[in-house]
Coordinates of C-alpha atoms in Angstrom, one line a residue:
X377 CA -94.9 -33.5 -24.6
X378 CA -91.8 -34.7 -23.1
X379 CA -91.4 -37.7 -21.5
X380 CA -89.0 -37.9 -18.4
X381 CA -86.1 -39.6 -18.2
X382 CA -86.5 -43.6 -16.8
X383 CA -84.3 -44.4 -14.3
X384 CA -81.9 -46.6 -15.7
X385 CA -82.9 -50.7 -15.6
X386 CA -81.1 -53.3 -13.3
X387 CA -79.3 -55.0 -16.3
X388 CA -77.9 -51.4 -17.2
X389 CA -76.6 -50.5 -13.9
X390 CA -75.2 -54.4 -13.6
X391 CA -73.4 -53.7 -17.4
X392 CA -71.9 -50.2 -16.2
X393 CA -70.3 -51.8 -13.1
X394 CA -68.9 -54.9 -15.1
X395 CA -67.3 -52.3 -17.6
X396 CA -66.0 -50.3 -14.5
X397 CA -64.8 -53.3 -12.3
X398 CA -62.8 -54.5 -15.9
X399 CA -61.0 -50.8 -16.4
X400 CA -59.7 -51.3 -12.6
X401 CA -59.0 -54.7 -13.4
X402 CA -57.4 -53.9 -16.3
X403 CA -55.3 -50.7 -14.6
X404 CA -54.2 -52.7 -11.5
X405 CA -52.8 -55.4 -13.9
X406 CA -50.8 -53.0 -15.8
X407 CA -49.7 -51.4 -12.5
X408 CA -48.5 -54.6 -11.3
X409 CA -47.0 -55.3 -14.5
X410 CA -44.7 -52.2 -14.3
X411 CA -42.3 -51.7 -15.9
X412 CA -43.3 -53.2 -19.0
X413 CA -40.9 -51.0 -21.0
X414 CA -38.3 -48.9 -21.2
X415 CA -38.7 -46.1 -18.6
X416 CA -37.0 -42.7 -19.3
X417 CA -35.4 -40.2 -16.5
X418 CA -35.1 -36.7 -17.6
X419 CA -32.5 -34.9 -16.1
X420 CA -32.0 -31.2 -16.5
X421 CA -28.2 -31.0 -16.6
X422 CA -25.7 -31.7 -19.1
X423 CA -24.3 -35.0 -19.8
X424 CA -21.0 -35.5 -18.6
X425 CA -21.5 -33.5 -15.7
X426 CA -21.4 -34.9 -11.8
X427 CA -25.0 -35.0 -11.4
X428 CA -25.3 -37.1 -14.9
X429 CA -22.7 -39.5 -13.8
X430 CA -25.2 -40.2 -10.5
X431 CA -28.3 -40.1 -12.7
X432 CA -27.2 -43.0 -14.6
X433 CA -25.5 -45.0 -11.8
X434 CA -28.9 -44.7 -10.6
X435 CA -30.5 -45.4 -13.9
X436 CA -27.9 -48.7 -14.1
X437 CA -29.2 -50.0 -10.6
X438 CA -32.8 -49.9 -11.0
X439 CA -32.1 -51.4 -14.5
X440 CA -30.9 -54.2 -12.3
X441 CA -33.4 -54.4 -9.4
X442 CA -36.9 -53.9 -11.9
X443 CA -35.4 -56.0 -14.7
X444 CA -36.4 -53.2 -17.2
X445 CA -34.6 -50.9 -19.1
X446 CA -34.1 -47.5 -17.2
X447 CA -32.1 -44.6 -19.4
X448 CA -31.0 -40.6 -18.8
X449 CA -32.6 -38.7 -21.6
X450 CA -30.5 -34.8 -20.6
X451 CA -32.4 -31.7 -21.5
X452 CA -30.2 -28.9 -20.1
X453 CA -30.2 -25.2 -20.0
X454 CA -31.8 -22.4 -18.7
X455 CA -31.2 -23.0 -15.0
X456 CA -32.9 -26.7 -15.3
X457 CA -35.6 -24.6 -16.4
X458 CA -36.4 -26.5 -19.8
X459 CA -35.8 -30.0 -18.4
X460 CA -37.9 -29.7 -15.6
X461 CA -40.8 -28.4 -17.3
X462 CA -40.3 -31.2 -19.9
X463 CA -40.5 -33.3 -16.7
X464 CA -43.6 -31.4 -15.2
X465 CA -45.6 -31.9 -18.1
X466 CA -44.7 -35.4 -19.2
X467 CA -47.1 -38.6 -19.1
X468 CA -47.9 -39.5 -15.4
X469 CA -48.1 -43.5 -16.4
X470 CA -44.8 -43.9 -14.6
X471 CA -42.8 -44.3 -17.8
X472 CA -41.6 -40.9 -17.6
X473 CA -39.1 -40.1 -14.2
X474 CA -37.4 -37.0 -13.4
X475 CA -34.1 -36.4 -11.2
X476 CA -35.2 -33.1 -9.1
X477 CA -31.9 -31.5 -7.5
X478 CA -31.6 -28.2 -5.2
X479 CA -31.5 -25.9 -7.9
X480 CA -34.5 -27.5 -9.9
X481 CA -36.6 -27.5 -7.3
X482 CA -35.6 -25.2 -4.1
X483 CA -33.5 -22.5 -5.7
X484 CA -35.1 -21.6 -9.1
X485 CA -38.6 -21.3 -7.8
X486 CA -37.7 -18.7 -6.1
X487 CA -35.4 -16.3 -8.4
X488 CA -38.0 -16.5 -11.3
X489 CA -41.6 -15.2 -10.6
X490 CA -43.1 -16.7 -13.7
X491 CA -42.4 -20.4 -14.1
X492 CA -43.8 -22.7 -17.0
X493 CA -44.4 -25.5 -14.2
X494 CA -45.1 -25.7 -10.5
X495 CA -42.3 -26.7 -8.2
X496 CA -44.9 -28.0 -5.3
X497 CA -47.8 -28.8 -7.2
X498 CA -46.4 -30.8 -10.5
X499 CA -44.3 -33.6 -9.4
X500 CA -44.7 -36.5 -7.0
X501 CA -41.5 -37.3 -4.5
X502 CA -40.5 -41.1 -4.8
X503 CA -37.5 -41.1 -3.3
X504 CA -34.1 -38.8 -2.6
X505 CA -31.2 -40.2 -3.9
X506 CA -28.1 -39.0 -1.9
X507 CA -26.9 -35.6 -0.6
X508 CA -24.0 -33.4 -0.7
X509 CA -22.0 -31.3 1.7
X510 CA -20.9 -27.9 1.0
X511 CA -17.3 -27.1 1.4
X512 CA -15.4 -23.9 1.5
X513 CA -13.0 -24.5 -0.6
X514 CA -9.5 -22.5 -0.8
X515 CA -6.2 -22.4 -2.3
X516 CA -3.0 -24.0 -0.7
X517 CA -1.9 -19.7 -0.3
X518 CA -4.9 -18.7 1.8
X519 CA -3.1 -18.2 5.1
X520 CA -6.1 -19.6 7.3
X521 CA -6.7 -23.1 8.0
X522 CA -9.7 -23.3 8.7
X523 CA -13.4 -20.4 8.4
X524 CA -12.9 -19.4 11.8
X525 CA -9.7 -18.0 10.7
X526 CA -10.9 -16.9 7.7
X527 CA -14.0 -14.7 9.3
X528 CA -11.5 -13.3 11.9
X529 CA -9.7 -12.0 8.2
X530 CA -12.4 -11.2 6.6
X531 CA -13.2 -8.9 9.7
X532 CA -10.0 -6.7 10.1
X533 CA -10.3 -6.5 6.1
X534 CA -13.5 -6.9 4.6
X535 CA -12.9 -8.1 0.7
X536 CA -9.4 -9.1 1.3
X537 CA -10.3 -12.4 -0.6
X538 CA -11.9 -13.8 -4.2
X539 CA -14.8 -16.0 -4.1
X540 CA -15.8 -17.9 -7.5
X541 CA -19.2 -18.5 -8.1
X542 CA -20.8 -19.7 -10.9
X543 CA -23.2 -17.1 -11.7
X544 CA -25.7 -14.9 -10.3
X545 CA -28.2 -17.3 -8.7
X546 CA -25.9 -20.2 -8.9
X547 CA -25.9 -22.8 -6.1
X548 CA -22.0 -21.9 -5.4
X549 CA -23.0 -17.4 -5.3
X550 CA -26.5 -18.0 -2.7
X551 CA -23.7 -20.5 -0.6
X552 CA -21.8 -17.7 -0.9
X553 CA -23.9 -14.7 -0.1
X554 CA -25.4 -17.2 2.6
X555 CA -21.9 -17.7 4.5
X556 CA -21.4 -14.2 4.3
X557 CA -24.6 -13.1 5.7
X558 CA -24.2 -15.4 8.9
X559 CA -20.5 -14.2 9.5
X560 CA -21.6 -10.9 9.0
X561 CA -18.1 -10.3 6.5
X562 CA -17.6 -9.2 3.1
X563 CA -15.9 -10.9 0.7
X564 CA -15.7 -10.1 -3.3
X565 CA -17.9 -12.2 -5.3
X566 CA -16.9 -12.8 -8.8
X567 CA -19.2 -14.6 -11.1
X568 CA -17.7 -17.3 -13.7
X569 CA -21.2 -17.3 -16.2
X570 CA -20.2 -20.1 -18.7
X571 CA -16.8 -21.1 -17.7
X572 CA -15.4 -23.4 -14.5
X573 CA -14.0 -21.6 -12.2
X574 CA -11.7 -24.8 -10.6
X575 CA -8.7 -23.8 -13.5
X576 CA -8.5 -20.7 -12.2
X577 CA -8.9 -21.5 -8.4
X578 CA -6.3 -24.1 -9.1
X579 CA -4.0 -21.8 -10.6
X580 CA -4.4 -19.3 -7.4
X581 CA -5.8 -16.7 -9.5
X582 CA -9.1 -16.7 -7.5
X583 CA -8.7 -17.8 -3.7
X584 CA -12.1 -19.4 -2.5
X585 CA -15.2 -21.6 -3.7
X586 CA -18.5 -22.4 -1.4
X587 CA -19.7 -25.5 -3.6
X588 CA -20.7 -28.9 -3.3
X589 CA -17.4 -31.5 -3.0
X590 CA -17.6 -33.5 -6.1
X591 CA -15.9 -31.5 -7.8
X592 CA -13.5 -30.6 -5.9
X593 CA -12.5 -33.7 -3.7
X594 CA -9.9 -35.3 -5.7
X595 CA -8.0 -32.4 -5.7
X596 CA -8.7 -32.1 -1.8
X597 CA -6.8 -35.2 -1.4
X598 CA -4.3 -34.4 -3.6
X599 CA -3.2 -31.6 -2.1
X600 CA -3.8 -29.1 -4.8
X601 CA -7.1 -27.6 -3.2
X602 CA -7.6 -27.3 1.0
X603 CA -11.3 -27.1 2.9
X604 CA -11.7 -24.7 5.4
X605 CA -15.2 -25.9 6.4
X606 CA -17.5 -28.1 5.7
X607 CA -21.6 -28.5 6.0
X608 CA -23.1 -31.6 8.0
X609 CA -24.0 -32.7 11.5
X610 CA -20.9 -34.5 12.4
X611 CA -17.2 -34.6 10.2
X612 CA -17.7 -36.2 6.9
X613 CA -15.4 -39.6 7.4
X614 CA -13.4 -39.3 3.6
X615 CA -12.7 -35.5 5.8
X616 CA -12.3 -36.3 8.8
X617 CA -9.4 -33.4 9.7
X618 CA -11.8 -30.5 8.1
X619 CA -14.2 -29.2 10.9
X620 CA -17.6 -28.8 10.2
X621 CA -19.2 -24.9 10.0
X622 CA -21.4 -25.7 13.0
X623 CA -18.1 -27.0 14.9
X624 CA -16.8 -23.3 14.1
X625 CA -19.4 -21.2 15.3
X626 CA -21.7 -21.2 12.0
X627 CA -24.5 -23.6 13.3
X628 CA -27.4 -22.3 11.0
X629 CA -24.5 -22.7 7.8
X630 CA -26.6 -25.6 6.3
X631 CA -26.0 -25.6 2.8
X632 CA -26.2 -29.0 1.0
X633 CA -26.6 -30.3 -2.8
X634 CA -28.8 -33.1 -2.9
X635 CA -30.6 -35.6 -5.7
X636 CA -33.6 -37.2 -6.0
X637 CA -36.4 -39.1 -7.9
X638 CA -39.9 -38.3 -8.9
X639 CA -42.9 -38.5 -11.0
X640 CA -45.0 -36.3 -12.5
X641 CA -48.2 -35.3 -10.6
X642 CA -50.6 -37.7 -10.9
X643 CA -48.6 -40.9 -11.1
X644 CA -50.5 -44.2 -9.9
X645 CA -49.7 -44.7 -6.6
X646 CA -49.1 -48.2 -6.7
X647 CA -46.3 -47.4 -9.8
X648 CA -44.4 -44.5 -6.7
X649 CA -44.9 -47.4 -4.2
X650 CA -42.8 -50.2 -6.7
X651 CA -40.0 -47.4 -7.3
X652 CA -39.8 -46.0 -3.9
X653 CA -38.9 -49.7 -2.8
X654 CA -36.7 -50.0 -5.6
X655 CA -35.4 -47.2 -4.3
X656 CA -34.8 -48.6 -0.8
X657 CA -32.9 -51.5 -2.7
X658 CA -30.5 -49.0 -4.7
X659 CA -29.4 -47.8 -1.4
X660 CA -28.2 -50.6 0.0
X661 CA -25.7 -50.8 -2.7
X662 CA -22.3 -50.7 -0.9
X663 CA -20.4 -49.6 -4.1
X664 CA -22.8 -47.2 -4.9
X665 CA -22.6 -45.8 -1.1
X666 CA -18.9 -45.3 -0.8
X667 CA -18.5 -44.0 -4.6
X668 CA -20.7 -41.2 -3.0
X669 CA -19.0 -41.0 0.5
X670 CA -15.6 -41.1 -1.2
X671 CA -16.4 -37.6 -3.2
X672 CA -18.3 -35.9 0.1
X673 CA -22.2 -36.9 -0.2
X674 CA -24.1 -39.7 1.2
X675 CA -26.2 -42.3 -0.4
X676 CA -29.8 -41.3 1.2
X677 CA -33.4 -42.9 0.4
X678 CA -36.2 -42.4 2.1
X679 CA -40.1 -42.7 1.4
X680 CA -42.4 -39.9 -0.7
X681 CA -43.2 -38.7 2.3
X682 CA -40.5 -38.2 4.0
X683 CA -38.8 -36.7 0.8
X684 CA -42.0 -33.9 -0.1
X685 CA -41.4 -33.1 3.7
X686 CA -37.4 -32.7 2.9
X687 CA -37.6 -30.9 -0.6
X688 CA -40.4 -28.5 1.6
X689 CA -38.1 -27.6 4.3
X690 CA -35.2 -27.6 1.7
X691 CA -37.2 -25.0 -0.3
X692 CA -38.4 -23.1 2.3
X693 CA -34.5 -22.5 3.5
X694 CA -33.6 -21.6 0.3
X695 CA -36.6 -19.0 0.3
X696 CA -35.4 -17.6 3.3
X697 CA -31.5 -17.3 1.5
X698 CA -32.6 -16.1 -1.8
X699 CA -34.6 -12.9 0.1
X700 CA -32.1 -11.9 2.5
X701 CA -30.0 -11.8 -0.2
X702 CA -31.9 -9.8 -2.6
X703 CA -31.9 -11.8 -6.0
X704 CA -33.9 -12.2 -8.7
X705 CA -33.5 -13.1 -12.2
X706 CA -36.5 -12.1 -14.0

């Protein structure tokens, strides 16, 4: 016959909640502990690149504000693909970081139907890290000063001008396809796959870019490269002289390039609280702000809140691009 189970006795319920309250214990130590080592930020773009250059400015600052070791580990290629399902499926203890950008994490999830991670579901926001207009970018020959000009051109002779992008689903082709849509004009995209397109756009071979300013600023102020347009609410202050797209008729022309840190999904809260304040510190870093502001962006923090509600609506936009324009990649 079988007997039924006893309830369990005082002294084993008492043992239970001792061993529990010591694992909290235990956890919230370790939490408030953190970092206790060296903390790795994958980032899925080349080293060398612009956006590596800010990862490890970054990387350098909390270094400085957490008193721990903070490094870039790069795992580039296949449209941030590989880096950010390293990312996605790393250890949530908070020793593993990510730097999400637009294309990681707006654009990609929505020219690929099959994904090895989830864009909305794997990571947890900490904190953006800056932003970056979009300018449209032209050669010193391209007889109009500013996109009004060019539109009105573009009108009386649809694909009278050369637009580099950098590939079929690129950030600089959907800016692209994106200003063309909402001048309703034409103008003939040519894709530059593995090469930069700035020798030749310097060179006047090609006439136009739609891209974010880094890399294209100090040759703006040199002379050798002019902006028709550029994205934001108000002028950018290192461009003051270049009108923005809303200023020219183009008010839903909202492109931007921006950067930002998170965890994977499941991260202890406590650990996103610690870096998000961090975070708040690295921003009031006035070198750091004008080595942005000098090159077109702006140094930009917020809370995880505030940043899953951004990379949302940034997504969503994106979404709303990448349709109207018809691409896909798989």
């Amino acid at each position: 016959m079988t007997r039924p189970n006893k309830p369990p006795t005082r002294r084993v319920l008492l043992a239970l909640a001792a061993a529990g309250l010591a694992l909290a214990a235990g956890g919230a130590a370790a939490q408030a502990d953190y970092p206790s080592k060296a903390v790795r930020i994958i980032a899925p773009f080349p080293a060398g690149s612009g956006p590596d250059a800010n990862a490890r400015e970054l990387a350098a600052e909390l270094t400085r504000i957490l008193g721990q070791s903070f490094y870039v580990e790069n795992r580039p290629g296949a449209s941030n693909i590989i880096g950010t399902d390293v990312a996605a499926k790393a250890p949530n203890d908070g020793y593993s970081l990510y730097i999400g950008t637009t294309s990681s994490l707006s654009v990609v999830p929505h020219l690929y139907g099959k994904l090895p991670f989830n864009a909305e579901r794997d990571f947890a926001p900490i904190s953006l890290m800056g932003v970056l207009n979009t300018g449209l970018i032209a050669t010193p020959g391209v007889q109009a000063r500013d996109a009004k000009e060019l539109i009105a051109q573009l009108k009386a002779r649809p694909e009278s001008v050369s637009v580099a992008t950098q590939g079929i689903g690129s950030y600089s082709h959907l800016s692209a396809v994106w200003f063309n849509n909402a001048a309703g004009v034409k103008s003939n995209l040519i894709p530059y796959n593995s090469n930069s397109p700035y020798a030749d756009l310097l060179a006047g071979q090609i006439q136009l870019m739609y891209d974010g300013l880094p890399a294209a600023a100090s040759n703006v102020q040199a002379g050798k490269l002019k902006l028709l347009g550029i994205t934001g609410k108000e002028r950018h202050p290192s461009f003051p002289n270049v009108p923005t797209f809303a200023e020219q008729g183009l008010p839903d022309y909202t492109p931007i390039a921006w950067q930002g840190l998170l965890a994977p999904a499941g991260t202890p809260p406590a650990i996103l609280d610690k870096l998000s304040a961090a975070m708040g510190k690295v921003c009031q870093s006035k070198e750091l702000a004008k080595k942005w502001r000098d090159y077109g962006g702006e140094l930009r923090c917020n809370s995880p809140a505030e940043f899953t509600a951004f990379i949302n609506a940034d997504r969503a936009m994106w979404g709303k691009v990448i349709r109207a324009a018809g691409v896909k990649l798989d």
